[in-house]
Amino acid sequence: MSIRALQAKIFCNHNTLDYLWQTHCVFHQRLPEMLAILFNMYRGQAGSTAKQRDLYQRIARFILSCPAQNAPYLLNAVSIPKWKPNSAKKYKVKMKDATGQTVEVTGEAWADEAVKLLSQKTLLYDKAKLLGNLPSCMQQIVSREAVAVISGHHALIELWQTNHEQWCQDKTKWESDTEHQLYLALRPRFDAFEQSVGGQASKRRGRWHLYLDWLKANPDLAAWRGGHPLVHPLSEDAQKRIKKAKPWKIRSVEAQEFWKANPELYALDRLHGEYEKKFVRRRKTKRHIDGFDHRPTFTQPNPVHHPRWYCFNAPQTNPKGYCELQLPTAADRFGRVQLQLITGNKAQSAEYPSAWVPIAFRADPRLAQFRECSIQTTYGKGKAKGNTKTKSAYEYFDAHLQQWRPATISSVKLVFRDIRLNPDGSLKSATPYLIFTCDVQDLPLTDLAAKIQWSETGQTTKAGKPRKNRKLPDGLIACAVDLGLRHVGFATLCEYNNLQCRVLRSRSIHLDAQSTGPDLANLARHKRKLSQLRQLRGKPIPDEESHIHLQDHITHMGEDRFKKAARAILNFAWNTDQTKSKITGQVLPRADVIILESLAGFIPDAERERGINRALVAWNRGQLVERFKQLAENYGYKGRVFEIPPHGTSQVCSKCGAWPPSIPYAVPLIPGSPTYTLAGWKNYLPVQLANTAPMPTTMPRLIYIADSF
C-alpha cells in the first residue's frame, strides 16, 4: 500500500480550539500512567510475588513485540477479570531469548497463566479505575501510544547496542594492527602537546603552525616505523610556491609542501587523524564512557515540548473517533468532519465531558482526489460467512494514469503548531492541523513480469550471496534509464524476444521548470550564496544555526528535483502520454520491468567541474533512486526494479557514431532506416531496429536487455 499523510488546516472559533487543546492535554496527562505500568512490567518490578513478576515481564515483552494496535486487547490480560485469550494465542512475534537468539513466540506461552491469575481476582491494575473516566476511543489510544512510545525507545536502544558492539570490535581490530600499535605508543606525546598549547589537533591540524612546529622540533617521530630520525627541510621550489600563495592560503600550502617532504610524518599524521575521528571523537559533545555515542535516553511526552499527537479512530473502527467525513470536492473548497473531543474538566470521580464537535478544514489538494464509494465484500467468519455485503470505501483518482484506484482513509491525527502559552500555562494561541492517513492500493505486476523466474547456479557472489540466473519470458518490455549528471537521464523502452532486443522508444528525461526551478545550476547558486552569507557572519556560536530559511529552501529544491525526476521516469515507463509507435501507429505498451544504473562508488570526473557540487549531485542521484523505488512499488513494479553496473554505457558518439576500442562490434546502419538513441549527456547511441541485423552481445548493458539481466 502507498501511504500518504495529507495535511489539513483547521478553521475554528476559540471555543473549538479550547476543546481541541483540552483533548490534547488530557491525552498527555493519562499517557505517563500507562507508561509507568509498562515499564514496571518490562523491568520485572510489577507483581507481589516472584512468579507474578516473571509472568508480567513475559507479557510486557510480548506486547512490546506486537504491533501497537494489538496493545489495548493484550493489556486487558492484566486489567479486566473476564479477558478471553483465544486471539492472543494466535498472535506470533519474534523476540530475543535469554541467550540473545531471535525466536518465534506465541501467546500460548503466557495466556493460560494470565487467565488463571485473573480467575483469582488478581489484577495488575483496574482498567475501569485507571482509564474509565475517559471516552472509550481515548482509552484505546492511550494504551496504543504507550506501547508505541516504549517500543520505539527499545528499538533505538537495540540499534545503539548493535552499533556499539560493532564499534568496539572495529576499535579492537584497529588497535591490534602492528603498525597501528607503533602509533599508539607515541599517542601520549600527541596528548601532552595538545595540553601544553591549550588546544586540540582537530581536523585542521595539518594547517596548524604550532602542530607543524612541534613535528619539526621532534625528528624522532619520523623514525616511528624504524626509519631515520630526520625531518627534511622544504626545498627552494617549495619555498617559492609558499611565497607566491595568497595570504589566506600560506599555511595550507606550507603544510602541503611539508607533508610532501616528510612522508613518514604524513603517514603518522594520517593514523592520528583516523584514530581521533573514529575512536576518540572529541567533537562529540555527548559521548559514552568509552567514546561512542551516548546511549539513547527516554523522554517523557509533554504536550508542548515533546508532544505525542492524538489519533482519532476511523468510523469503521470500534470505538470510532471521527465520523461524517465530507471530503473537499476541489482544491479550494472546505471539508468537514465531526471529532469526539473533551469539552471540559472532569468533576471529582466523574467522567470527562465529551461531545461530537463539527470541524471545518482546508486540506492538501490531493485530498480532493479521493471520493467515497460503495464496494461489495464477503463475510469472512460467523454465520454469514461467504455472504456478500455492501460497505462504504474510498477511491483515489490517479491523474497520471487517468483512472480511479481503490483506497482507504484510516486514522486522523491532531497536530498543533506555533503553540503559545499564557503565564498561567493556559493556551494563548496555536494553529491546529489534521493529518489524514490515506492508503492507495498497489497496482499488480503485469503477467510477463510475474513470469520472471530465478534459478540457483551453485555459485556465490563477492558478497557471499548465492548467485542466481533469471529466465525472462518472450515479449517482456523493459525500460532502461541511464542517469545523467546535470540532467535527469535518458530512457529507452525495449522489447525482449528470443535473446534479442528491439528498441521501441527512447528519449531524454527532463524537468519542465522555470528559470528559478530546481536544476543543479540554481541549487549551486544558492549554496554559494549561503556560503558567502555564513562567511560574512563570522565564527558561528555553538549549537546555533544561521540562515535557516535559505538552507531549508535549498533542501526543498533538492527534494522537489528528485521527486519530479522520479515521477518523470515512471511516466515514461507507463507511457502516460499515450505515445504511438512511428512504425505501427499503435500506442506503445507500458514497461514490465525497469532497469537503473547502480551508481554506488561511481563518481565521474565531470562532477568536479566548477559550479557543480559533487556532494549535491550524488545526494540527488541517491535520493532519486530511493524515491523511484518507493514510487515504483505502488505502480506495479514491486521487486521488478533492477540495478546493473554502469560500466559500458553512454560510450558512443552521437554525431559520428564512432565506437570506442573497448566495444569491438557496431550495429550496421541501413541508409534511410529509423534510428533511436540511448545515452547520457551528449552521448547518443544510434541503434538499429529489429528489421536489421541482430544486436551483438557486447552492446552496452542498458541497450541489450538480455545482458542486463
XYZ file of C-alpha atoms in Angstrom:
709
model
C 0.000 0.000 0.000
C 1.116 3.547 -0.772
C 0.585 5.532 2.414
C 0.051 9.254 2.131
C -0.122 11.642 5.078
C -2.207 14.581 3.864
C -2.362 17.721 5.949
C -5.460 19.852 6.530
C -5.572 23.180 8.362
C -8.442 23.555 10.836
C -10.567 26.717 10.791
C -12.446 27.107 14.066
C -13.503 29.576 16.753
C -11.927 29.984 20.194
C -14.276 27.513 21.891
C -13.492 24.745 19.421
C -9.773 25.494 19.731
C -10.086 25.099 23.508
C -11.799 21.719 23.024
C -9.002 20.555 20.716
C -6.323 21.695 23.168
C -8.156 20.139 26.120
C -8.249 16.792 24.308
C -4.534 17.085 23.552
C -3.659 17.905 27.189
C -5.830 15.195 28.778
C -4.230 12.638 26.479
C -0.778 13.685 27.743
C -1.941 13.647 31.362
C -3.001 9.995 31.180
C -0.215 8.689 28.971
C 2.509 8.722 31.701
C 0.367 6.499 33.950
C 0.266 3.765 31.324
C 3.955 4.230 30.533
C 4.864 3.667 34.192
C 2.859 0.425 34.295
C 4.505 -0.921 31.149
C 8.000 -0.009 32.328
C 7.416 -1.780 35.655
C 6.153 -4.867 33.848
C 9.091 -4.910 31.442
C 11.661 -4.468 34.224
C 10.141 -7.224 36.360
C 9.001 -4.826 39.082
C 5.235 -5.432 38.784
C 3.562 -8.069 40.953
C 3.605 -9.137 44.589
C 5.421 -12.460 44.097
C 8.358 -13.638 42.023
C 6.041 -15.776 39.887
C 3.781 -12.827 39.126
C 6.713 -10.569 38.299
C 8.080 -13.153 35.873
C 4.661 -13.542 34.221
C 4.094 -9.802 33.861
C 7.577 -9.384 32.440
C 6.941 -12.030 29.770
C 3.598 -10.420 28.944
C 5.210 -6.990 28.604
C 7.940 -8.311 26.313
C 5.303 -9.994 24.166
C 3.135 -6.855 23.992
C 6.070 -4.641 23.044
C 6.998 -7.067 20.251
C 3.478 -6.954 18.789
C 2.069 -4.146 16.626
C 0.807 -1.252 18.736
C -2.799 -1.703 17.553
C -2.954 -5.003 19.471
C -1.964 -3.326 22.747
C -5.461 -2.467 24.109
C -6.609 -6.083 23.815
C -3.398 -7.604 25.189
C -3.253 -5.214 28.150
C -6.702 -6.435 29.145
C -4.927 -9.644 30.199
C -3.748 -7.839 33.344
C -6.528 -5.281 33.843
C -10.012 -6.840 33.417
C -11.396 -10.014 35.073
C -13.168 -11.542 32.044
C -10.418 -11.460 29.460
C -10.556 -14.107 26.704
C -7.179 -15.409 25.447
C -8.306 -17.002 22.161
C -6.907 -14.296 19.874
C -3.755 -13.817 21.955
C -2.819 -17.479 21.483
C -2.833 -16.969 17.697
C -0.500 -13.983 17.730
C 3.078 -14.751 16.664
C 6.006 -12.460 17.342
C 9.767 -12.660 17.002
C 11.746 -11.713 20.079
C 15.119 -12.439 21.641
C 15.504 -15.079 24.310
C 17.879 -15.055 27.284
C 20.816 -16.058 25.058
C 20.187 -13.255 22.570
C 18.844 -15.542 19.842
C 15.753 -14.485 17.897
C 12.895 -16.953 18.397
C 9.231 -17.038 17.404
C 6.805 -16.974 20.328
C 3.008 -17.183 20.510
C 0.614 -16.011 23.182
C 0.181 -19.586 24.388
C 3.394 -19.151 26.392
C 1.611 -16.949 28.936
C -2.123 -16.670 28.084
C -3.332 -19.568 30.254
C -1.266 -18.386 33.220
C -2.768 -14.909 32.873
C -6.314 -16.315 32.805
C -5.593 -18.382 35.906
C -4.335 -15.289 37.714
C -7.414 -13.326 36.657
C -9.685 -16.096 37.954
C -8.158 -15.457 41.383
C -9.284 -11.803 41.028
C -5.675 -10.633 40.892
C -5.281 -7.617 38.627
C -2.127 -5.643 37.998
C -4.301 -2.554 37.620
C -8.015 -1.918 37.237
C -8.720 -0.573 33.781
C -12.094 0.835 34.836
C -10.472 2.895 37.595
C -7.393 3.965 35.657
C -8.982 4.892 32.318
C -12.694 4.578 32.965
C -13.360 8.316 33.101
C -12.012 8.805 29.561
C -14.008 8.390 26.344
C -13.715 4.846 25.038
C -11.760 5.992 21.977
C -9.162 7.764 24.121
C -8.789 4.715 26.375
C -7.711 2.722 23.358
C -5.362 5.407 22.033
C -3.632 5.849 25.421
C -2.807 2.129 25.585
C -1.720 2.028 21.970
C 0.503 5.101 22.178
C 2.144 3.931 25.407
C 3.241 0.724 23.700
C 4.366 2.642 20.601
C 6.489 5.025 22.700
C 8.280 2.270 24.608
C 8.696 0.085 21.514
C 10.333 2.972 19.678
C 12.636 3.605 22.630
C 13.656 -0.056 22.789
C 14.284 -0.093 19.037
C 16.707 2.816 19.451
C 18.477 1.029 22.297
C 18.833 -2.186 20.275
C 20.232 -0.228 17.343
C 22.660 1.556 19.665
C 23.790 -1.729 21.201
C 24.389 -3.249 17.769
C 26.372 -0.228 16.586
C 28.283 -0.069 19.877
C 29.329 -3.709 19.665
C 30.466 -3.223 16.073
C 32.364 -0.073 17.060
C 34.145 -1.912 19.880
C 35.099 -4.722 17.516
C 36.424 -2.243 14.949
C 38.431 -0.456 17.633
C 39.953 -3.710 18.895
C 40.818 -4.772 15.364
C 42.359 -1.379 14.580
C 44.469 -1.334 17.723
C 45.708 -4.895 17.131
C 47.423 -3.941 13.873
C 51.221 -3.910 14.194
C 51.683 -0.552 12.515
C 48.838 0.979 14.491
C 50.424 -0.178 17.736
C 53.522 1.824 16.860
C 51.340 4.922 16.616
C 49.531 4.121 19.889
C 52.889 4.007 21.654
C 53.501 7.615 20.548
C 49.971 8.823 21.156
C 50.646 10.099 24.739
C 53.096 12.587 23.240
C 50.349 13.986 20.990
C 48.082 14.409 24.017
C 50.856 16.087 26.011
C 51.486 18.557 23.174
C 47.817 19.489 22.942
C 47.617 20.072 26.684
C 50.764 22.212 26.639
C 49.395 24.591 23.986
C 45.831 24.536 25.305
C 44.265 23.312 22.064
C 43.253 20.193 20.181
C 44.708 18.854 16.959
C 41.370 18.618 15.202
C 40.670 18.043 11.522
C 42.603 21.252 10.664
C 45.751 20.177 12.468
C 47.615 19.948 9.148
C 47.430 23.759 8.820
C 48.076 24.478 12.496
C 51.503 26.143 12.613
C 52.105 25.117 16.245
C 51.443 21.493 15.313
C 53.866 21.642 12.386
C 56.497 23.372 14.524
C 56.141 20.623 17.130
C 56.680 17.942 14.487
C 59.772 19.760 13.194
C 61.174 20.000 16.728
C 60.783 16.238 17.300
C 62.627 14.442 14.478
C 62.474 11.144 16.362
C 58.786 10.961 15.397
C 59.868 10.452 11.786
C 61.511 7.181 12.858
C 58.282 5.720 14.243
C 58.457 2.833 11.737
C 62.206 2.262 12.143
C 63.471 4.849 9.665
C 65.908 7.703 10.145
C 65.061 10.327 12.796
C 65.218 13.155 10.302
C 62.860 15.987 9.335
C 63.575 17.119 5.773
C 63.556 20.895 5.239
C 61.490 22.499 2.494
C 63.127 22.754 -0.911
C 63.661 26.020 -2.770
C 60.777 25.261 -5.132
C 58.507 24.642 -2.165
C 59.531 27.934 -0.551
C 58.873 29.800 -3.806
C 55.415 28.263 -4.003
C 54.695 29.352 -0.429
C 55.763 32.935 -1.212
C 53.513 33.041 -4.293
C 50.487 31.768 -2.361
C 47.714 34.148 -1.387
C 47.796 35.358 2.213
C 44.906 33.195 3.329
C 46.461 30.086 1.732
C 50.006 30.378 3.006
C 49.516 27.954 5.914
C 47.738 25.447 3.689
C 50.447 25.497 1.010
C 53.175 25.301 3.653
C 51.515 22.213 5.141
C 51.225 20.558 1.718
C 54.903 21.077 0.989
C 55.880 19.880 4.465
C 53.939 16.624 4.051
C 55.460 16.055 0.601
C 58.944 16.430 2.006
C 58.249 14.184 5.027
C 56.118 11.181 4.002
C 56.809 9.320 7.264
C 55.389 12.145 9.356
C 52.475 12.375 6.934
C 51.682 8.666 7.428
C 51.863 9.140 11.204
C 49.571 12.158 10.988
C 47.054 10.203 8.888
C 46.879 7.462 11.516
C 46.489 10.053 14.247
C 43.621 11.688 12.367
C 41.924 8.367 11.674
C 42.094 7.293 15.315
C 40.854 10.672 16.541
C 37.932 10.679 14.133
C 36.783 7.087 14.590
C 37.509 6.264 18.215
C 38.375 9.404 20.238
C 35.717 11.630 18.649
C 36.494 14.826 20.521
C 33.893 16.799 18.588
C 31.086 14.708 20.080
C 29.548 16.695 22.932
C 27.562 13.728 24.284
C 29.565 10.543 24.384
C 29.530 7.193 26.097
C 32.194 6.488 28.683
C 34.324 4.673 26.077
C 33.964 7.390 23.427
C 30.982 6.026 21.476
C 27.657 7.829 21.088
C 25.632 8.419 24.212
C 23.096 5.702 24.980
C 19.555 6.796 23.996
C 17.570 8.180 26.912
C 13.822 8.086 27.384
C 11.951 11.388 27.106
C 8.596 11.706 28.825
C 5.900 13.010 26.453
C 4.954 16.638 27.005
C 2.052 18.485 25.329
C 4.277 21.441 24.360
C 7.947 20.429 24.284
C 7.791 16.695 23.404
C 4.270 16.045 22.127
C 2.735 12.759 21.010
C -0.093 13.575 18.649
C -3.534 12.192 19.431
C -5.187 9.991 16.769
C -8.905 9.694 16.084
C -10.014 6.214 15.029
C -11.723 5.807 11.667
C -15.519 5.250 11.525
C -15.008 1.583 10.626
C -13.086 1.098 13.900
C -14.801 0.370 17.196
C -14.811 2.727 19.021
C -14.666 5.444 16.394
C -13.024 8.802 16.936
C -14.414 10.733 13.979
C -17.452 10.426 11.708
C -19.391 12.144 8.917
C -16.293 12.954 6.902
C -17.065 15.220 3.944
C -14.069 15.475 1.641
C -13.448 18.693 -0.308
C -14.631 18.484 -3.906
C -11.917 20.837 -5.161
C -8.570 22.137 -4.005
C -10.005 25.494 -2.874
C -13.041 24.029 -1.081
C -13.527 23.244 2.589
C -14.011 19.779 4.025
C -15.864 18.871 7.190
C -15.685 16.190 9.852
C -17.002 15.529 13.340
C -14.464 14.735 16.080
C -15.081 13.309 19.537
C -13.471 15.929 21.783
C -13.246 16.526 25.508
C -15.246 19.670 26.179
C -14.304 20.468 29.777
C -12.638 19.439 33.022
C -13.965 16.433 34.882
C -15.694 16.778 38.203
C -14.412 14.762 41.148
C -14.704 10.993 40.441
C -16.681 11.743 37.277
C -16.038 11.252 33.594
C -14.583 13.862 31.322
C -17.394 15.561 29.374
C -17.123 14.800 25.653
C -19.137 15.644 22.563
C -19.079 15.329 18.792
C -17.811 18.677 17.518
C -18.060 19.693 13.837
C -14.752 20.819 12.319
C -14.108 22.657 9.041
C -10.743 22.302 7.319
C -8.903 23.246 4.152
C -6.765 20.330 3.062
C -3.932 19.339 0.807
C -5.196 19.477 -2.825
C -4.531 15.735 -3.140
C -7.294 15.027 -0.632
C -9.782 16.344 -3.201
C -8.750 13.427 -5.453
C -10.437 10.981 -3.059
C -14.130 10.204 -3.229
C -16.475 7.974 -1.281
C -17.906 4.889 -2.974
C -19.533 1.531 -2.200
C -17.921 -1.874 -2.646
C -19.105 -5.479 -2.384
C -17.329 -7.715 0.125
C -17.987 -11.105 1.699
C -18.189 -12.120 5.331
C -15.066 -13.989 6.374
C -16.424 -15.630 9.524
C -19.549 -16.180 11.555
C -22.955 -17.430 10.483
C -22.964 -15.173 7.419
C -19.599 -16.454 6.193
C -19.482 -16.333 2.385
C -22.417 -13.943 2.016
C -21.895 -10.611 0.294
C -22.385 -7.220 1.865
C -22.119 -3.614 0.773
C -19.903 -1.198 2.663
C -18.551 2.283 2.096
C -14.999 2.799 0.872
C -12.904 5.352 -0.978
C -11.318 5.718 -4.382
C -8.334 7.802 -5.434
C -8.135 9.421 -8.869
C -4.658 8.966 -10.309
C -4.200 11.986 -12.559
C -1.168 10.442 -14.285
C -2.915 7.189 -15.225
C -6.348 8.815 -15.553
C -8.070 6.083 -13.545
C -9.716 5.531 -10.158
C -7.815 3.286 -7.747
C -9.103 1.615 -4.542
C -8.063 3.483 -1.407
C -8.793 3.797 2.305
C -8.763 6.709 4.740
C -7.959 5.468 8.229
C -6.960 7.420 11.321
C -6.784 11.205 11.630
C -4.029 12.786 13.717
C -4.421 16.075 15.607
C -1.308 18.279 15.385
C -0.608 21.712 16.883
C 1.947 24.200 15.592
C 3.059 27.638 16.732
C 1.939 26.930 20.297
C 1.981 29.959 22.617
C 1.006 29.792 26.287
C -0.110 32.391 28.793
C 1.900 32.916 32.009
C -0.595 30.722 33.876
C 0.008 27.824 31.441
C -3.257 28.141 29.526
C -3.306 28.241 25.745
C -2.860 31.673 24.207
C -2.764 30.716 20.534
C -1.984 27.753 18.296
C -2.589 26.541 14.767
C -4.318 23.128 14.701
C -3.994 20.689 11.823
C -5.449 17.310 10.917
C -3.218 14.699 9.274
C -5.234 12.173 7.248
C -3.643 8.745 6.773
C -4.582 7.603 3.262
C -3.659 4.272 1.686
C -3.812 3.691 -2.070
C -3.825 0.074 -3.208
C -0.741 -1.011 -5.159
C -1.149 -1.890 -8.803
C -0.382 -5.554 -9.620
C 2.554 -6.867 -11.627
C 1.999 -7.484 -15.302
C 1.609 -11.075 -16.455
C 5.051 -11.091 -18.076
C 6.728 -9.540 -15.040
C 5.190 -12.227 -12.840
C 6.615 -14.954 -15.107
C 10.245 -13.994 -14.480
C 11.923 -16.983 -12.822
C 15.126 -17.345 -10.825
C 17.287 -20.460 -10.681
C 20.251 -21.309 -8.448
C 23.653 -21.563 -10.153
C 25.539 -23.084 -7.241
C 27.949 -20.142 -7.222
C 28.253 -17.220 -4.849
C 28.822 -13.519 -5.381
C 31.663 -11.457 -3.913
C 29.342 -10.582 -1.034
C 28.842 -14.279 -0.274
C 25.254 -14.440 -1.513
C 24.069 -17.257 -3.817
C 24.264 -16.305 -7.470
C 21.047 -16.727 -9.447
C 20.105 -16.678 -13.112
C 16.983 -15.022 -14.453
C 14.774 -16.641 -17.064
C 12.878 -13.978 -18.984
C 9.650 -14.617 -20.889
C 9.439 -13.600 -24.538
C 7.727 -10.294 -25.168
C 8.995 -8.725 -21.939
C 9.041 -4.920 -22.118
C 11.868 -3.244 -20.207
C 12.541 0.417 -19.523
C 16.275 1.180 -19.163
C 17.315 4.502 -17.639
C 20.802 5.968 -17.994
C 21.059 8.546 -15.185
C 22.778 11.797 -16.088
C 24.962 14.284 -14.256
C 23.420 17.677 -14.959
C 20.131 16.367 -16.302
C 17.860 13.542 -15.133
C 18.805 10.864 -17.618
C 17.994 9.092 -20.864
C 15.356 6.352 -21.024
C 14.772 3.605 -23.575
C 11.843 1.221 -23.950
C 12.849 -2.189 -25.344
C 11.155 -5.495 -26.131
C 12.957 -8.760 -25.372
C 12.370 -11.732 -27.711
C 14.466 -14.856 -28.274
C 17.661 -13.400 -26.781
C 17.314 -10.293 -28.942
C 16.325 -6.774 -28.073
C 14.178 -4.379 -30.118
C 14.127 -0.696 -29.224
C 10.602 0.717 -29.179
C 11.174 4.241 -27.932
C 13.869 6.404 -26.384
C 14.135 9.999 -25.274
C 15.808 12.290 -22.769
C 14.076 12.668 -19.399
C 13.931 16.318 -18.457
C 12.095 18.513 -15.980
C 9.962 21.346 -17.301
C 10.696 24.179 -14.884
C 11.019 27.938 -14.814
C 14.377 29.701 -14.725
C 14.197 29.529 -10.928
C 13.319 25.836 -10.944
C 15.139 23.041 -9.088
C 18.025 22.485 -11.500
C 21.606 21.956 -10.405
C 22.728 25.419 -11.520
C 20.193 27.129 -9.262
C 20.985 24.785 -6.405
C 24.704 25.520 -6.749
C 23.994 29.259 -6.913
C 22.003 29.129 -3.677
C 24.720 27.085 -1.975
C 27.359 29.651 -2.965
C 25.134 32.416 -1.623
C 24.701 30.520 1.645
C 28.459 30.049 1.951
C 29.058 33.777 1.385
C 26.486 34.788 3.988
C 27.964 32.459 6.583
C 31.446 33.791 5.904
C 30.202 37.340 6.497
C 28.520 36.229 9.698
C 31.818 35.152 11.202
C 32.520 32.342 13.606
C 29.229 30.603 14.495
C 28.047 30.201 18.040
C 27.982 26.524 19.142
C 24.577 24.849 18.628
C 23.244 27.938 16.839
C 22.120 27.745 13.219
C 22.285 30.588 10.725
C 20.334 31.435 7.578
C 17.859 28.662 8.274
C 15.340 29.781 5.646
C 17.874 29.707 2.817
C 19.167 26.310 3.959
C 15.599 24.965 4.056
C 14.974 26.429 0.608
C 17.996 24.568 -0.784
C 16.858 21.329 0.855
C 13.326 21.710 -0.508
C 14.630 22.465 -4.003
C 16.707 19.287 -3.954
C 13.741 17.290 -2.686
C 11.490 18.811 -5.344
C 14.034 17.906 -8.009
C 14.395 14.205 -7.250
C 10.653 13.733 -6.666
C 9.760 15.276 -10.013
C 12.525 13.307 -11.710
C 11.253 10.013 -10.271
C 7.742 10.816 -11.479
C 9.028 11.702 -14.970
C 10.822 8.350 -15.281
C 7.752 6.456 -14.113
C 5.503 8.328 -16.556
C 7.836 7.292 -19.380
C 7.733 3.635 -18.275
C 3.922 3.723 -18.125
C 3.656 5.785 -21.339
C 1.156 8.083 -19.662
C 1.228 10.484 -22.625
C -0.021 7.638 -24.880
C 2.855 7.954 -27.362
C 2.349 5.931 -30.542
C 4.923 3.912 -32.438
C 6.258 5.668 -35.532
C 6.229 2.334 -37.369
C 2.977 0.614 -36.402
C 0.971 3.654 -35.334
C -0.218 1.848 -32.199
C 0.116 3.109 -28.644
C 3.323 1.808 -27.095
C 2.899 -0.618 -24.156
C 3.921 0.040 -20.568
C 7.150 -1.452 -19.271
C 7.069 -4.733 -17.341
C 10.410 -4.148 -15.589
C 12.682 -1.150 -15.048
C 16.488 -1.112 -15.164
C 18.569 1.544 -13.410
C 22.276 2.146 -13.130
C 23.865 1.149 -9.851
C 25.967 4.222 -9.166
C 27.429 3.117 -5.848
C 31.008 4.337 -5.784
C 30.726 5.732 -9.330
C 31.693 9.449 -9.334
C 32.577 10.769 -12.801
C 35.197 13.488 -13.207
C 32.605 15.793 -14.745
C 31.122 16.361 -11.318
C 34.307 18.047 -10.177
C 33.844 20.895 -12.629
C 33.313 24.382 -11.315
C 29.699 25.172 -10.395
C 28.739 21.544 -9.754
C 28.855 20.413 -6.152
C 29.800 16.735 -6.116
C 28.052 16.003 -2.826
C 24.905 17.732 -4.054
C 24.812 15.756 -7.304
C 25.476 12.448 -5.536
C 22.788 13.218 -2.954
C 20.239 13.974 -5.660
C 21.053 10.785 -7.584
C 20.859 8.643 -4.463
C 17.611 10.250 -3.358
C 16.243 9.917 -6.894
C 16.874 6.166 -6.967
C 15.380 5.621 -3.497
C 12.335 7.765 -4.293
C 11.825 5.975 -7.593
C 11.926 2.552 -5.941
C 9.269 3.627 -3.441
C 7.103 5.084 -6.182
C 7.555 2.083 -8.480
C 6.261 -0.363 -5.855
C 2.927 1.448 -5.878
C 2.711 1.316 -9.674
C 3.170 -2.395 -10.297
C 6.960 -2.758 -10.115
C 7.415 -4.313 -6.691
C 10.589 -6.385 -6.952
C 10.884 -5.514 -10.639
C 13.310 -2.589 -10.447
C 16.790 -3.922 -11.189
C 20.122 -2.153 -10.763
C 23.064 -3.032 -13.004
C 26.682 -1.773 -13.133
C 27.083 1.443 -15.151
C 30.234 0.311 -16.951
C 29.904 0.222 -20.723
C 27.020 2.677 -21.060
C 26.992 6.010 -22.901
C 30.207 5.373 -24.850
C 29.205 6.008 -28.475
C 29.450 9.404 -30.174
C 26.076 10.859 -31.071
C 27.423 12.856 -34.029
C 29.610 10.448 -35.963
C 28.611 7.100 -34.434
C 32.198 6.185 -33.555
C 32.663 3.276 -31.172
C 35.419 3.134 -28.554
C 38.058 0.396 -28.911
C 36.649 -1.402 -25.873
C 33.478 -2.262 -27.857
C 34.530 -4.407 -30.854
C 31.170 -4.516 -32.649
C 28.919 -1.876 -34.146
C 25.317 -2.080 -35.259
C 25.157 -1.945 -39.072
C 23.195 1.095 -40.206
C 20.975 0.992 -43.298
C 20.562 4.370 -45.048
C 17.096 5.779 -44.544
C 16.164 3.393 -41.764
C 14.794 4.792 -38.491
C 17.219 5.015 -35.586
C 16.800 5.639 -31.900
C 19.206 6.951 -29.296
C 20.200 5.922 -25.808
C 22.822 7.616 -23.715
C 23.547 10.174 -21.079
C 24.589 13.766 -21.514
C 25.556 14.430 -25.193
C 26.479 10.765 -25.753
C 23.780 9.377 -28.007
C 23.947 5.827 -29.257
C 22.454 5.056 -32.707
C 20.621 1.741 -32.505
C 19.099 -0.116 -35.465
C 15.607 -1.564 -35.150
C 14.768 -5.260 -35.233
C 14.309 -5.388 -39.032
C 18.088 -5.226 -39.462
C 20.989 -7.222 -38.110
C 20.563 -8.583 -34.576
C 22.197 -6.707 -31.753
C 25.551 -8.170 -30.617
C 26.025 -9.472 -27.121
C 28.721 -6.883 -26.394
C 26.336 -3.944 -26.686
C 26.208 -1.604 -23.678
C 24.123 -3.100 -20.916
C 21.353 -0.528 -20.894
C 20.683 -1.348 -24.550
C 20.932 -5.111 -24.618
C 18.294 -6.054 -22.099
C 19.165 -9.753 -22.124
C 22.695 -8.974 -20.989
C 21.344 -6.517 -18.419
C 19.575 -9.340 -16.630
